[in-house]
C-alpha positions as semicolon CSV with decimal commas, in nm:
position;residue;x (nm);y (nm);z (nm)
1;M;10,182;-2,940;30,858
2;I;10,150;-3,180;30,564
3;P;10,362;-3,498;30,578
4;G;10,622;-3,538;30,301
5;S;10,440;-3,826;30,131
6;K;10,125;-3,618;30,097
7;V;10,322;-3,329;29,949
8;K;10,473;-3,562;29,690
9;R;10,130;-3,701;29,597
10;A;9,989;-3,347;29,561
11;V;10,276;-3,238;29,334
12;L;10,236;-3,554;29,124
13;T;9,861;-3,495;29,087
14;V;9,910;-3,134;28,973
15;S;10,178;-3,239;28,724
16;M;9,954;-3,507;28,574
17;L;9,669;-3,256;28,538
18;L;9,899;-3,009;28,357
19;L;10,028;-3,279;28,122
20;S;9,673;-3,390;28,051
21;A;9,566;-3,032;27,971
22;C;9,863;-2,986;27,737
23;A;9,792;-3,313;27,560
24;S;9,431;-3,210;27,493
25;Q;9,537;-2,895;27,309
26;Q;9,600;-2,903;26,934
27;P;9,967;-2,857;26,841
28;V;10,048;-2,516;26,692
29;A;10,209;-2,522;26,347
30;L;10,507;-2,291;26,355
31;R;10,657;-2,135;26,044
32;G;10,880;-1,852;25,937
33;T;10,785;-1,574;25,698
34;G;11,088;-1,563;25,467
35;D;10,928;-1,770;25,190
36;L;10,584;-1,614;25,207
37;G;10,420;-1,376;24,964
38;V;10,085;-1,264;24,827
39;V;9,906;-1,277;24,496
40;V;9,654;-0,998;24,432
41;E;9,320;-1,129;24,304
42;R;9,192;-0,807;24,158
43;A;8,849;-0,927;24,048
44;T;8,743;-1,035;24,397
45;G;8,930;-0,789;24,619
46;Q;9,125;-1,073;24,779
47;L;9,481;-1,176;24,850
48;Q;9,615;-1,526;24,826
49;V;9,884;-1,592;25,085
50;I;10,139;-1,820;24,920
51;E;10,470;-1,983;25,005
52;T;10,745;-2,032;24,753
53;T;10,923;-2,337;24,897
54;H;10,644;-2,577;24,799
55;R;10,478;-2,347;24,543
56;R;10,140;-2,353;24,711
57;A;9,861;-2,128;24,833
58;L;9,808;-2,123;25,210
59;A;9,501;-1,904;25,254
60;Q;9,284;-1,625;25,115
61;V;9,212;-1,288;25,274
62;S;8,896;-1,102;25,172
63;G;8,756;-0,753;25,230
64;L;9,041;-0,549;25,081
65;G;8,838;-0,318;24,857
66;D;8,934;-0,217;24,503
67;L;9,256;-0,397;24,409
68;S;9,255;-0,298;24,041
69;H;9,594;-0,128;24,084
70;A;9,705;-0,260;24,420
71;S;10,059;-0,265;24,551
72;V;10,207;-0,424;24,862
73;V;10,495;-0,361;25,101
74;F;10,600;-0,567;25,402
75;S;10,692;-0,506;25,765
76;R;11,057;-0,550;25,850
77;D;10,984;-0,884;26,025
78;S;10,792;-0,992;25,712
79;R;10,485;-1,088;25,914
80;Y;10,256;-0,814;25,785
81;A;10,165;-0,715;25,432
82;Y;10,043;-0,360;25,382
83;V;9,806;-0,338;25,087
84;F;9,750;-0,006;24,908
85;G;9,421;-0,023;24,715
86;R;9,304;0,193;24,427
87;D;9,009;0,312;24,638
88;G;9,239;0,467;24,898
89;G;9,222;0,169;25,131
90;L;9,530;0,085;25,337
91;T;9,505;-0,262;25,488
92;K;9,741;-0,438;25,729
93;V;9,726;-0,814;25,670
94;D;9,873;-1,070;25,911
95;L;10,032;-1,332;25,685
96;L;10,060;-1,594;25,960
97;T;9,694;-1,586;26,058
98;A;9,564;-1,476;25,715
99;T;9,349;-1,206;25,875
100;I;9,307;-0,830;25,850
101;A;9,488;-0,672;26,143
102;N;9,374;-0,316;26,062
103;R;9,231;-0,113;25,777
104;V;9,172;0,255;25,698
105;V;9,039;0,432;25,390
106;Q;9,273;0,727;25,364
107;A;9,200;0,881;25,020
108;G;8,956;0,877;24,731
109;N;9,196;0,749;24,464
110;A;9,539;0,609;24,544
111;I;9,804;0,422;24,353
112;G;10,057;0,267;24,589
113;G;10,292;0,349;24,870
114;G;10,608;0,262;25,059
115;I;10,754;0,181;25,400
116;S;11,037;0,364;25,574
117;Q;11,390;0,239;25,623
118;D;11,325;0,158;25,989
119;G;10,985;0,002;25,920
120;R;10,794;0,243;26,144
121;I;10,623;0,460;25,882
122;L;10,395;0,382;25,590
123;V;10,345;0,641;25,318
124;A;10,058;0,639;25,068
125;Q;10,078;0,829;24,739
126;N;9,744;0,968;24,631
127;Y;9,576;1,088;24,316
128;E;9,275;1,233;24,496
129;P;9,335;1,440;24,694
130;G;9,685;1,476;24,552
131;G;9,962;1,434;24,803
132;I;10,119;1,185;25,042
133;K;10,008;1,068;25,385
134;A;10,223;0,903;25,651
135;F;10,091;0,642;25,895
136;D;10,221;0,454;26,196
137;A;10,299;0,100;26,075
138;D;10,172;-0,059;26,398
139;T;9,843;0,124;26,444
140;L;9,780;0,293;26,104
141;E;9,742;0,621;26,293
142;L;9,778;0,922;26,062
143;L;10,108;1,096;26,135
144;A;10,137;1,351;25,855
145;D;9,943;1,482;25,555
146;V;10,163;1,647;25,293
147;P;9,951;1,794;25,011
148;A;10,100;1,810;24,660
149;T;10,000;2,171;24,602
150;Y;10,154;2,376;24,324
151;G;10,105;2,701;24,135
152;P;9,951;3,028;24,249
153;D;9,605;2,871;24,281
154;G;9,721;2,593;24,511
155;K;9,604;2,313;24,284
156;R;9,687;1,958;24,382
157;S;9,884;1,722;24,163
158;K;9,858;1,346;24,127
159;V;10,149;1,180;24,305
160;V;10,335;0,894;24,134
161;G;10,666;0,711;24,156
162;L;10,704;0,710;24,534
163;A;11,008;0,527;24,675
164;D;11,164;0,498;25,019
165;L;11,513;0,634;25,084
166;P;11,771;0,598;25,360
167;G;11,705;0,823;25,658
168;N;11,327;0,769;25,658
169;R;11,291;0,992;25,356
170;F;11,062;0,942;25,058
171;V;11,100;1,066;24,702
172;Y;10,809;1,102;24,460
173;S;10,693;1,282;24,148
174;L;10,408;1,524;24,079
175;F;10,256;1,441;23,741
176;D;10,065;1,768;23,698
177;A;10,326;1,998;23,853
178;N;10,634;1,866;23,666
179;E;10,823;1,827;23,992
180;I;11,017;1,577;24,199
181;R;10,990;1,612;24,575
182;V;11,178;1,460;24,869
183;T;11,004;1,452;25,207
184;D;11,201;1,383;25,525
185;L;10,987;1,195;25,777
186;S;11,257;1,129;26,036
187;D;11,032;1,339;26,261
188;P;10,702;1,223;26,114
189;R;10,491;1,482;26,294
190;H;10,698;1,757;26,132
191;P;10,776;1,657;25,772
192;K;11,022;1,862;25,566
193;T;10,993;1,871;25,187
194;E;11,237;1,980;24,918
195;R;11,119;2,053;24,561
196;Y;11,300;2,003;24,230
197;P;11,166;2,096;23,884
198;S;11,152;1,798;23,648
199;G;11,065;1,729;23,287
200;K;10,709;1,718;23,157
201;Q;10,458;1,486;23,324
202;P;10,664;1,236;23,522
203;Y;10,444;0,925;23,532
204;D;10,642;0,669;23,733
205;A;10,991;0,625;23,870
206;L;11,251;0,409;24,038
207;V;11,534;0,449;24,282
208;T;11,853;0,253;24,218
209;P;11,923;-0,029;24,467
210;D;12,182;0,178;24,655
211;G;11,929;0,458;24,706
212;R;12,140;0,712;24,517
213;Y;11,965;0,788;24,189
214;Y;11,596;0,858;24,137
215;I;11,486;0,832;23,775
216;A;11,142;0,941;23,656
217;G;10,999;0,851;23,318
218;L;10,833;1,137;23,131
219;F;10,504;1,110;22,948
220;G;10,519;1,463;22,809
221;E;10,857;1,440;22,636
222;D;11,121;1,196;22,515
223;G;11,367;1,163;22,798
224;L;11,392;1,093;23,169
225;S;11,452;1,307;23,475
226;M;11,728;1,198;23,713
227;L;11,802;1,331;24,062
228;D;12,128;1,238;24,236
229;L;12,011;1,199;24,594
230;W;12,366;1,217;24,726
231;H;12,400;1,559;24,564
232;P;12,046;1,699;24,540
233;E;12,187;2,052;24,531
234;L;12,277;1,982;24,167
235;G;11,909;1,959;24,080
236;V;11,736;1,737;23,826
237;R;11,924;1,634;23,516
238;T;11,762;1,522;23,189
239;I;11,900;1,194;23,060
240;L;11,834;1,021;22,727
241;P;11,685;1,339;22,576
242;G;11,505;1,280;22,249
243;Y;11,550;0,901;22,251
244;G;11,257;0,874;22,009
245;R;11,348;1,172;21,791
246;G;11,239;1,131;21,431
247;E;11,020;0,829;21,504
248;Q;10,643;0,807;21,511
249;A;10,534;0,692;21,855
250;L;10,273;0,418;21,867
251;P;9,950;0,443;22,071
252;V;10,021;0,371;22,438
253;Y;9,788;0,098;22,571
254;K;9,956;0,062;22,910
255;M;10,216;0,280;23,075
256;P;10,546;0,112;23,162
257;H;10,584;0,034;23,532
258;L;10,916;0,181;23,621
259;R;10,935;0,020;23,965
260;G;11,009;-0,288;23,757
261;W;11,300;-0,132;23,568
262;A;11,607;-0,349;23,574
263;V;11,946;-0,249;23,706
264;A;12,192;-0,526;23,616
265;A;12,555;-0,574;23,512
266;G;12,637;-0,206;23,563
267;R;12,357;-0,098;23,331
268;A;11,994;0,004;23,347
269;Y;11,739;-0,161;23,120
270;L;11,450;0,075;23,057
271;P;11,117;0,034;22,875
272;T;11,034;0,294;22,612
273;I;10,695;0,462;22,579
274;G;10,512;0,383;22,257
275;R;10,802;0,182;22,110
276;H;10,900;-0,183;22,082
277;E;11,238;-0,136;22,245
278;V;11,430;-0,173;22,568
279;L;11,697;0,092;22,617
280;V;12,029;-0,006;22,773
281;V;12,195;0,275;22,967
282;E;12,534;0,290;23,137
283;L;12,508;0,369;23,507
284;G;12,694;0,681;23,613
285;S;12,730;0,839;23,270
286;W;12,363;0,769;23,190
287;K;12,444;0,735;22,823
288;E;12,257;0,503;22,591
289;I;12,477;0,211;22,488
290;A;12,227;-0,018;22,314
291;R;11,868;-0,069;22,208
292;I;11,712;-0,413;22,212
293;P;11,416;-0,470;21,979
294;V;11,139;-0,663;22,158
295;K;10,806;-0,811;22,058
296;S;10,585;-0,519;22,163
297;Q;10,560;-0,223;22,401
298;P;10,733;-0,328;22,725
299;V;10,559;-0,280;23,061
300;F;10,783;-0,451;23,319
301;V;11,155;-0,495;23,248
302;M;11,274;-0,695;23,549
303;A;11,619;-0,828;23,635
304;R;11,676;-1,174;23,775
305;P;11,841;-1,121;24,116
306;D;12,184;-1,221;23,986
307;G;12,153;-0,968;23,701
308;R;12,231;-1,221;23,428
309;E;11,887;-1,203;23,266
310;V;11,612;-0,946;23,221
311;W;11,252;-1,061;23,173
312;V;11,007;-0,840;22,982
313;N;10,628;-0,843;22,954
314;F;10,414;-0,633;22,722
315;A;10,110;-0,413;22,681
316;F;9,792;-0,511;22,497
317;P;9,748;-0,660;22,238
318;D;10,067;-0,866;22,286
319;N;10,029;-0,911;22,659
320;G;10,032;-1,290;22,644
321;W;10,406;-1,303;22,586
322;V;10,727;-1,278;22,788
323;Q;11,076;-1,235;22,645
324;V;11,409;-1,300;22,815
325;I;11,718;-1,083;22,751
326;D;12,070;-1,207;22,821
327;T;12,257;-0,914;22,975
328;V;12,597;-1,031;22,849
329;G;12,504;-1,025;22,482
330;N;12,210;-0,781;22,519
331;A;12,000;-1,008;22,303
332;I;11,671;-1,199;22,326
333;V;11,740;-1,561;22,422
334;D;11,386;-1,691;22,476
335;T;11,023;-1,606;22,408
336;L;10,752;-1,760;22,625
337;Q;10,374;-1,761;22,613
338;P;10,259;-1,831;22,971
339;G;9,893;-1,734;22,921
340;R;9,660;-1,446;22,850
341;A;9,716;-1,098;22,996
342;I;10,052;-1,135;23,169
343;L;10,044;-0,851;23,420
344;H;10,326;-0,911;23,665
345;M;10,637;-1,116;23,738
346;E;10,816;-1,179;24,067
347;F;11,145;-1,362;24,113
348;A;11,215;-1,590;24,407
349;P;11,463;-1,418;24,641
350;K;11,767;-1,592;24,489
351;G;11,624;-1,606;24,140
352;E;11,584;-1,979;24,079
353;E;11,216;-1,934;23,989
354;V;10,985;-1,663;23,859
355;W;10,612;-1,639;23,927
356;V;10,401;-1,493;23,644
357;S;10,037;-1,379;23,669
358;A;9,808;-1,465;23,376
359;R;9,500;-1,259;23,456
360;D;9,264;-1,378;23,182
361;D;9,349;-1,745;23,241
362;N;9,294;-1,710;23,618
363;K;9,626;-1,864;23,707
364;V;9,980;-1,802;23,822
365;V;10,250;-1,983;23,626
366;I;10,584;-2,070;23,786
367;Y;10,897;-2,115;23,575
368;G;11,245;-2,232;23,661
369;T;11,488;-1,970;23,537
370;A;11,782;-2,200;23,455
371;K;11,597;-2,389;23,180
372;R;11,288;-2,164;23,164
373;D;11,076;-2,473;23,221
374;K;10,722;-2,458;23,357
375;R;10,720;-2,606;23,708
376;A;10,372;-2,542;23,843
377;E;10,046;-2,351;23,806
378;L;9,823;-2,212;24,080
379;P;9,459;-2,110;24,028
380;A;9,385;-1,744;24,110
381;A;9,093;-1,511;24,033
382;S;9,218;-1,252;23,783
383;P;9,565;-1,231;23,939
384;S;9,770;-0,917;23,894
385;G;10,048;-0,821;24,135
386;I;10,271;-1,084;24,296
387;F;10,479;-0,973;24,595
388;F;10,725;-1,176;24,805
389;T;10,837;-1,085;25,157
390;S;11,197;-1,053;25,036
391;R;11,093;-0,704;24,924
392;A;11,105;-0,601;25,289
393;F;11,485;-0,580;25,262
394;R;11,514;-0,386;24,936
395;T;11,528;-0,007;24,903
396;G;11,258;0,126;24,672
397;F;11,032;-0,177;24,703
């Protein structure tokens, strides 16, 4: 039996050894993920991990493949970024460690994807082979392959305009088949798909923030196709038919990106194809109520989070400019020239700043939105898409 004094000395010795071991370890820097984001460096196949609070880059992640048309979604805890590459690569990136957690090449030619309402399922939309594929968000295990077949010969269509919906459903468009489809992945091993005829050649689309309306732009005709997802039995409705009737369309150098359409102040602000206009449409009635002349062919028409302003960038050859629309007066209130080849804009979660990629100047420019003053620049190799983790909590993003 050990005397009490010896027991005390033994406990003290062990405690001192533990304290010494802890002191020799480097302290771990803890941080949240709410102000993180990524900048796509398309020329090098890299991501920059950035944080918005101090407007700085934290790290780079390499080995992501072809990022020439990359898009990104985030896990529901905002720790992981899922990168959809043009080469069919799907990469899970850990933002806190700036490392690749997993990667699969799931198609030959892909153009984006989405994440389910509950955060368990990733869906890639593919050009080649045409269709969608569903993956487990933790492991990237393939759960379902839903081919976009159409016609008597079973051809496959390019898939575009994919958006997540409540109930772990996904809506998307078939460019070649002139269709909109909704696939229910609530049981991901047994997907169920509904089909709806659309207008000619839907090329991209959005879902309104409440998840009710899906609107697809049409390349093959003047107009848009709209599906009321609360009443899908009513089928697809054509809205804004013939908005360019009697006008000569200009050559299209870059298709508008409809995921960046703006819904603000009870109205939708939509880019036109081959015209220097932004259409203003009343939600619900879907009637045109105004047209706003802009500098060139709009690509992204994006609303500040409070809806008071809409920021617009443009296709080549005027892609060095950005214009700002006041949604009260529906008029241009500012014109900016941030740099060459402005490809993307992303607002801070509450809208006090906007980050703008200037691809040909190899930089990201950050503006305050109250005075539209330049606040900072970050170097980046041919930056394109900018994505903040706040997207994790938005339907359709």
